[in-house]
Tab-separated table of C-alpha atoms and ligand atoms in Angstrom:
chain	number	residue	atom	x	y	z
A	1	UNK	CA	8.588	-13.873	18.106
A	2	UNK	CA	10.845	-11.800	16.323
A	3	UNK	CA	9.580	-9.762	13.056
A	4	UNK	CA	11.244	-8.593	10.412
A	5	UNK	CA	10.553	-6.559	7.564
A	6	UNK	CA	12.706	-5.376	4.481
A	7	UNK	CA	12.361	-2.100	3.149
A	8	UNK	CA	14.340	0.683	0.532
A	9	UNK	CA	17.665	1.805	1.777
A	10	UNK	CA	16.681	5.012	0.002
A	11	UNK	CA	13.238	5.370	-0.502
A	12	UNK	CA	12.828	7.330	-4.219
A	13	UNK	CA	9.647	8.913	-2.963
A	14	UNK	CA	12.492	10.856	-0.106
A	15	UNK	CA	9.920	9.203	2.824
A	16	UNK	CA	6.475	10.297	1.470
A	17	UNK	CA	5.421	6.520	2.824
A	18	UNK	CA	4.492	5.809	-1.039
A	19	UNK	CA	6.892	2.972	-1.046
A	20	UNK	CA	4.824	-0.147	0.188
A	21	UNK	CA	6.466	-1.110	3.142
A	22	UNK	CA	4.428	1.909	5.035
A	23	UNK	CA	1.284	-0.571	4.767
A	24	UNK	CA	3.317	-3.246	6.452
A	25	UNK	CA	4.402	-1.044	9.677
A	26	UNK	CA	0.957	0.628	9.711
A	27	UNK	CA	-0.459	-3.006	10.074
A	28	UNK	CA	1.979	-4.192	12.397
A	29	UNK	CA	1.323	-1.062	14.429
A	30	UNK	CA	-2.606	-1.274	14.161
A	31	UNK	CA	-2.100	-4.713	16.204
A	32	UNK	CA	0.804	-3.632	18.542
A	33	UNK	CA	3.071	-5.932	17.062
A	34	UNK	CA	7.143	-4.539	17.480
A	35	UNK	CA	9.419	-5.464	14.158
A	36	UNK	CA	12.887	-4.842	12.798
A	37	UNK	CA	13.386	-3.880	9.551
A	38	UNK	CA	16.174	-4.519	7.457
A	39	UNK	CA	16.993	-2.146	4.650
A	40	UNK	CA	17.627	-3.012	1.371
A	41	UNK	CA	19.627	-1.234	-1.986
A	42	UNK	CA	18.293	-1.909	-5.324
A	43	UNK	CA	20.901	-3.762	-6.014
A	44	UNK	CA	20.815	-6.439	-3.135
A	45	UNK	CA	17.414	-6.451	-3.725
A	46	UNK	CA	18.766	-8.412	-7.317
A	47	UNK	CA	20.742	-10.636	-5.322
A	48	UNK	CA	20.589	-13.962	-4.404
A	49	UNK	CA	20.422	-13.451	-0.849
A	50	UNK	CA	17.095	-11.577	-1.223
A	51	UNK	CA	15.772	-13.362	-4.375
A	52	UNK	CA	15.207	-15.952	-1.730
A	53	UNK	CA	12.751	-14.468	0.151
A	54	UNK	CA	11.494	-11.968	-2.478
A	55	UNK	CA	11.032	-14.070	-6.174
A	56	UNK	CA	10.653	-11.092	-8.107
A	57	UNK	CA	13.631	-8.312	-6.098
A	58	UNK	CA	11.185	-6.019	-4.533
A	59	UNK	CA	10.236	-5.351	-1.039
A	60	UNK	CA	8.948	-5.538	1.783
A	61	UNK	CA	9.643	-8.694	2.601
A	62	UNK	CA	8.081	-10.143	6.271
A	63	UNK	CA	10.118	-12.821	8.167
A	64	UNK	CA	8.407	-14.489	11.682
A	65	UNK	CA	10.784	-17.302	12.718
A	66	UNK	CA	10.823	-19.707	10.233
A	67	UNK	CA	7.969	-18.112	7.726
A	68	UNK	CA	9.007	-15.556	5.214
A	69	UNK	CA	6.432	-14.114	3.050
A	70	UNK	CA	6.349	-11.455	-0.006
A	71	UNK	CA	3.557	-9.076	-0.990
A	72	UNK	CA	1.594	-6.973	0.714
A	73	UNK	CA	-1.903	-8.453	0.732
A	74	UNK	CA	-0.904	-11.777	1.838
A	75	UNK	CA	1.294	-10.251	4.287
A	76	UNK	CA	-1.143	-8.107	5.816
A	77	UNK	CA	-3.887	-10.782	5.990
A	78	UNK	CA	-0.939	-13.015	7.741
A	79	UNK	CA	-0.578	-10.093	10.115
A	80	UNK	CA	-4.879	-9.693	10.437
A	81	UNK	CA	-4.944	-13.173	11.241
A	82	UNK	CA	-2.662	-13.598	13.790
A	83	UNK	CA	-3.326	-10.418	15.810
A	84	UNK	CA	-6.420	-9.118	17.219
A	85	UNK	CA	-7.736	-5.867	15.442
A	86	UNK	CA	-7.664	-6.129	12.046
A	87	UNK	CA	-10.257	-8.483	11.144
A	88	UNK	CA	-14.190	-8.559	12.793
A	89	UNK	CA	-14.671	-11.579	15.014
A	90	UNK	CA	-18.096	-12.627	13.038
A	91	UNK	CA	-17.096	-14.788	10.002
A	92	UNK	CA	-19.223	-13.116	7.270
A	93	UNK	CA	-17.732	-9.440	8.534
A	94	UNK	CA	-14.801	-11.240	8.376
A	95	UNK	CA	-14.970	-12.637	4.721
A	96	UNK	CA	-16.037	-8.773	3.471
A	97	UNK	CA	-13.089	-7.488	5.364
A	98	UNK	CA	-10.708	-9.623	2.729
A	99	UNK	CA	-12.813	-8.677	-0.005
A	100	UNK	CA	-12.046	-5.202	0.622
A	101	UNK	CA	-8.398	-6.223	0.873
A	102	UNK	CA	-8.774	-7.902	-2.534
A	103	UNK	CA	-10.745	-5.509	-4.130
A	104	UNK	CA	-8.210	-2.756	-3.083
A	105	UNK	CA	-5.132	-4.665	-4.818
A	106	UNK	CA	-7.367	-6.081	-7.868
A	107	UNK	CA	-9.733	-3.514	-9.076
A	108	UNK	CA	-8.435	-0.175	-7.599
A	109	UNK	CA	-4.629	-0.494	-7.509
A	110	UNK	CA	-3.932	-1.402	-11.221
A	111	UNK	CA	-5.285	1.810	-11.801
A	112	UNK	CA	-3.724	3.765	-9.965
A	113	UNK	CA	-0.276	2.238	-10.890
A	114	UNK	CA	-0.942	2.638	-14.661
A	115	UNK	CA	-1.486	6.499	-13.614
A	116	UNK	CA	1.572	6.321	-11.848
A	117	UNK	CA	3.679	4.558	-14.820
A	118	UNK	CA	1.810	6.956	-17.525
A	119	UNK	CA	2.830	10.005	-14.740
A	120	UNK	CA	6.612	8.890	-14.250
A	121	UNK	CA	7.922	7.054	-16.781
A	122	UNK	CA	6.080	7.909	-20.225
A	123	UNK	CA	6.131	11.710	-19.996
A	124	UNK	CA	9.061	11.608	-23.047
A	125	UNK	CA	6.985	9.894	-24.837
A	126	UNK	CA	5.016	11.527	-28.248
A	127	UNK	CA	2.028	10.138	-27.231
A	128	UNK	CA	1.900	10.788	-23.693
A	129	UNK	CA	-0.755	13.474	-23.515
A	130	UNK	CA	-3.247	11.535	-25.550
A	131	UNK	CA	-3.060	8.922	-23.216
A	132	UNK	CA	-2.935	10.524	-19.925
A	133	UNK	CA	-6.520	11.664	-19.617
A	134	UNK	CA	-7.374	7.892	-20.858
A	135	UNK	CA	-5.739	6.583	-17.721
A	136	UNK	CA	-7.074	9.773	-15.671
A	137	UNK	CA	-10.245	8.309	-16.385
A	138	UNK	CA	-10.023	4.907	-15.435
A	139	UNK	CA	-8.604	6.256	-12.280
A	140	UNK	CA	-11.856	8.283	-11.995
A	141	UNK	CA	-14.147	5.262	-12.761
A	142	UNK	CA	-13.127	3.096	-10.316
A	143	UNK	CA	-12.843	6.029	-7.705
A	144	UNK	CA	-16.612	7.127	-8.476
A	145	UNK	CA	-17.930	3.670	-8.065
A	146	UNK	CA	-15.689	3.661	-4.660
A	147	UNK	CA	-16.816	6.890	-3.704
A	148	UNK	CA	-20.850	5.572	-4.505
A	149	UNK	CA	-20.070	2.494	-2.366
A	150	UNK	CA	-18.184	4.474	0.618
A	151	UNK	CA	-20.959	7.353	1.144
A	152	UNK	CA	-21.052	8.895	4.265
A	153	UNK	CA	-19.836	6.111	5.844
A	154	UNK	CA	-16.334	6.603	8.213
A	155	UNK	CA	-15.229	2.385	6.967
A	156	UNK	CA	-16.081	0.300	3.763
A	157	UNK	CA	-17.832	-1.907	6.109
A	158	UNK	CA	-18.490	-1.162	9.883
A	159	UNK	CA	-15.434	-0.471	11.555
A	160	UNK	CA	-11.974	-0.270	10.563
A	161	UNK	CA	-10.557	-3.098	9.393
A	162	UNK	CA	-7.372	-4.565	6.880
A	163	UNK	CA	-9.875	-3.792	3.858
A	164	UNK	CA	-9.871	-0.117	5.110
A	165	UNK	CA	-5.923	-0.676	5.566
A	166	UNK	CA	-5.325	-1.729	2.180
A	167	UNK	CA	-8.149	0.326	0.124
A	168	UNK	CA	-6.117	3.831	1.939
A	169	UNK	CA	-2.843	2.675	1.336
A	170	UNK	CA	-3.558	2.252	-1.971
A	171	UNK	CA	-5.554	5.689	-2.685
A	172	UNK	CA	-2.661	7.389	-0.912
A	173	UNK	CA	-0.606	6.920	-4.156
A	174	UNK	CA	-2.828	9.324	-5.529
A	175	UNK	CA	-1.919	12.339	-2.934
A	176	UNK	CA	-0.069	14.228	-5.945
A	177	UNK	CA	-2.536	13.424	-8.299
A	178	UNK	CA	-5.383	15.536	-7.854
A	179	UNK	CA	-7.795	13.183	-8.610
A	180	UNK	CA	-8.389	12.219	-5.313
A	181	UNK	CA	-9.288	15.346	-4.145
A	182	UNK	CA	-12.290	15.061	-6.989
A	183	UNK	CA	-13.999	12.716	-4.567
A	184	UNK	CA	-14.539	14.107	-1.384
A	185	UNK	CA	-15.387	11.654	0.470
A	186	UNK	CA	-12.693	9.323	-0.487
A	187	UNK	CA	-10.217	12.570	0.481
A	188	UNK	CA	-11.592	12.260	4.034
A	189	UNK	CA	-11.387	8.840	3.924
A	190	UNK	CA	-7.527	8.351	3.151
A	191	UNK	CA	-7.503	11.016	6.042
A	192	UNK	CA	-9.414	9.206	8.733
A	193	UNK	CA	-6.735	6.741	7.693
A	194	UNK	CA	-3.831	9.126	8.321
A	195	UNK	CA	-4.951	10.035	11.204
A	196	UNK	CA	-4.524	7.037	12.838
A	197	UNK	CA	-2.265	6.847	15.448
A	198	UNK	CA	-0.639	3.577	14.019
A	199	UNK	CA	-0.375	5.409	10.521
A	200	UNK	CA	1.322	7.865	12.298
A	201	UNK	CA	4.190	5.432	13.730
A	202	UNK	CA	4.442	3.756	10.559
A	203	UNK	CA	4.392	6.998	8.249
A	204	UNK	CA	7.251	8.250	11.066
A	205	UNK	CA	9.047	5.531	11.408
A	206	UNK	CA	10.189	5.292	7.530
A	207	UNK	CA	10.416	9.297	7.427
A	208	UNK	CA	12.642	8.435	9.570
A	209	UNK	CA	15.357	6.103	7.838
A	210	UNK	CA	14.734	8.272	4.179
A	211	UNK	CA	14.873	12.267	5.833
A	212	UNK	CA	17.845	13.898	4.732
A	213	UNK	CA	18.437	11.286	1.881
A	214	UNK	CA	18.322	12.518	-1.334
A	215	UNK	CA	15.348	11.236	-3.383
A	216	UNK	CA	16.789	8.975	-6.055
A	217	UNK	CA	16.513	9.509	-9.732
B	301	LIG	N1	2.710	-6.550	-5.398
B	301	LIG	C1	3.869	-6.277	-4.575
B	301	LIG	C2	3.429	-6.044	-3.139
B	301	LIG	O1	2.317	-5.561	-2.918
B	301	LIG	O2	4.195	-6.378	-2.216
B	301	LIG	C3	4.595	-5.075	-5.158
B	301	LIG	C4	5.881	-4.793	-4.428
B	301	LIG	C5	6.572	-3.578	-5.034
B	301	LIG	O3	6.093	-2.979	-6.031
B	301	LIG	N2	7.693	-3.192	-4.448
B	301	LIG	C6	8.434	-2.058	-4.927
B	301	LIG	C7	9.875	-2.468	-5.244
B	301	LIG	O4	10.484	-3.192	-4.519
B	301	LIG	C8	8.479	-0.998	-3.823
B	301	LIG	S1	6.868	-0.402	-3.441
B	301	LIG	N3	10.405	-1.926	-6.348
B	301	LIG	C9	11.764	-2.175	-6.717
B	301	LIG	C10	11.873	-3.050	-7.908
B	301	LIG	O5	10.866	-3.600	-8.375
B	301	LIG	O6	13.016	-3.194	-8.369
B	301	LIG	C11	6.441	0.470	-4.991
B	301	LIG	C12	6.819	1.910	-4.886
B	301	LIG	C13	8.112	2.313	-5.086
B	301	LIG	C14	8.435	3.675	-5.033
B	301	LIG	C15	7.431	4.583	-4.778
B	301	LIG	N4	7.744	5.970	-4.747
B	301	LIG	O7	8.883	6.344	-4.658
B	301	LIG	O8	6.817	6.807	-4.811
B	301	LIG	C16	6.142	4.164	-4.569
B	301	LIG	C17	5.835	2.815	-4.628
């Protein structure tokens, strides 16, 4: 079985695994899986040849023989599934593991991305610091009722699983926030996460391809 996985030619985060093809390798090396990965500009990204696999020009992209798939959740359940290690064997641990999957892409990432969008692309605008702390604070909401749920526990739910995948892959964004850091717990969390040693692969192996590249614009 061959795998493989699109990602940016030229990352614009410079390799700061932001860029959501890090949660991809990280579950491909949770389960020991090897892949390929195919890099991508922008621009082909537009093009037919990719519109194909990817409706809406983005990446990653996952192909496995004849099955390509786009977006991240379903791609990382696909990889759960098949492989040992990312899911609990007992059906109801099981069915909370995707929950946490869901719940990370549904409830906390919109968040999170409107921070990002406020952050990066509305900072020209005359209304920009009104709405900032607006978004701060639904950032901080959902992170609270996280952090409430989390506690002292290492895992959202027993041990690690593709919910605990997702749900760090998706606070990471926040890293130059702040915010995170507001929530202690959660901080410790995303670095139980990072200190994985499959996080590690992954986060090296797209350092890898965007070191020495310059950032884009
Ligand atoms: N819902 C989809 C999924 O989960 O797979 C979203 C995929 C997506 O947003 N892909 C982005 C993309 O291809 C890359 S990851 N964008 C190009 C386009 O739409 O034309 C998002 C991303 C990009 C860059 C950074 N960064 O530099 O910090 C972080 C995250």
């Amino acid at each position: 079985m061959t795998i493989t996985i699109t990602a940016f030619e030229r990352s614009p985060d410079g390799g700061a695994g932001l860029a959501r093809d890090t949660r991809v390798r990280w579950a491909l090396e949770e389960v020991g899986q090897s892949y390929e990965v195919r890099l991508v500009s922008f621009e082909a990204m537009k093009q037919p040849a990719h519109l194909a696999l990817h409706p809406f020009g983005q990446i990653p992209t996952y192909e496995e023989d004849d099955l390509a798939l786009f977006e991240t959740g379903s791609i990382v359940f696909h990889i759960a599934e098949r492989h040992e290690g990312l899911l609990p064997d007992d059906a109801n641990a099981r069915a909370r593991a995707v929950t946490w999957m869901f719940a990370a892409l549904n409830t906390v990432e919109p968040t999170i991305l409107e921070l990002a969008t406020a952050r990066l692309l509305e900072s020209d605008k005359p209304w920009h610091q009104e709405r900032l702390p607006l978004v701060q604070d639904r950032v901080r909401t959902r992170l609270s009722q996280l952090s409430a749920r989390l506690g002292n526990a290492d895992w959202l739910d027993g041990a690690f699983s593709a919910g605990d995948l997702m749900m760090a892959s998706v606070l990471l964004r926040l890293a130059s926030s702040g915010i995170l850091n507001e929530f202690p717990n959660l901080a410790a969390y995303v670095a139980r996460g990072e200190a994985r040693p499959a996080y590690k692969r992954a986060f090296a192996a797209q350092l890898a391809i965007n070191a020495g590249k310059t950032p884009a614009g």
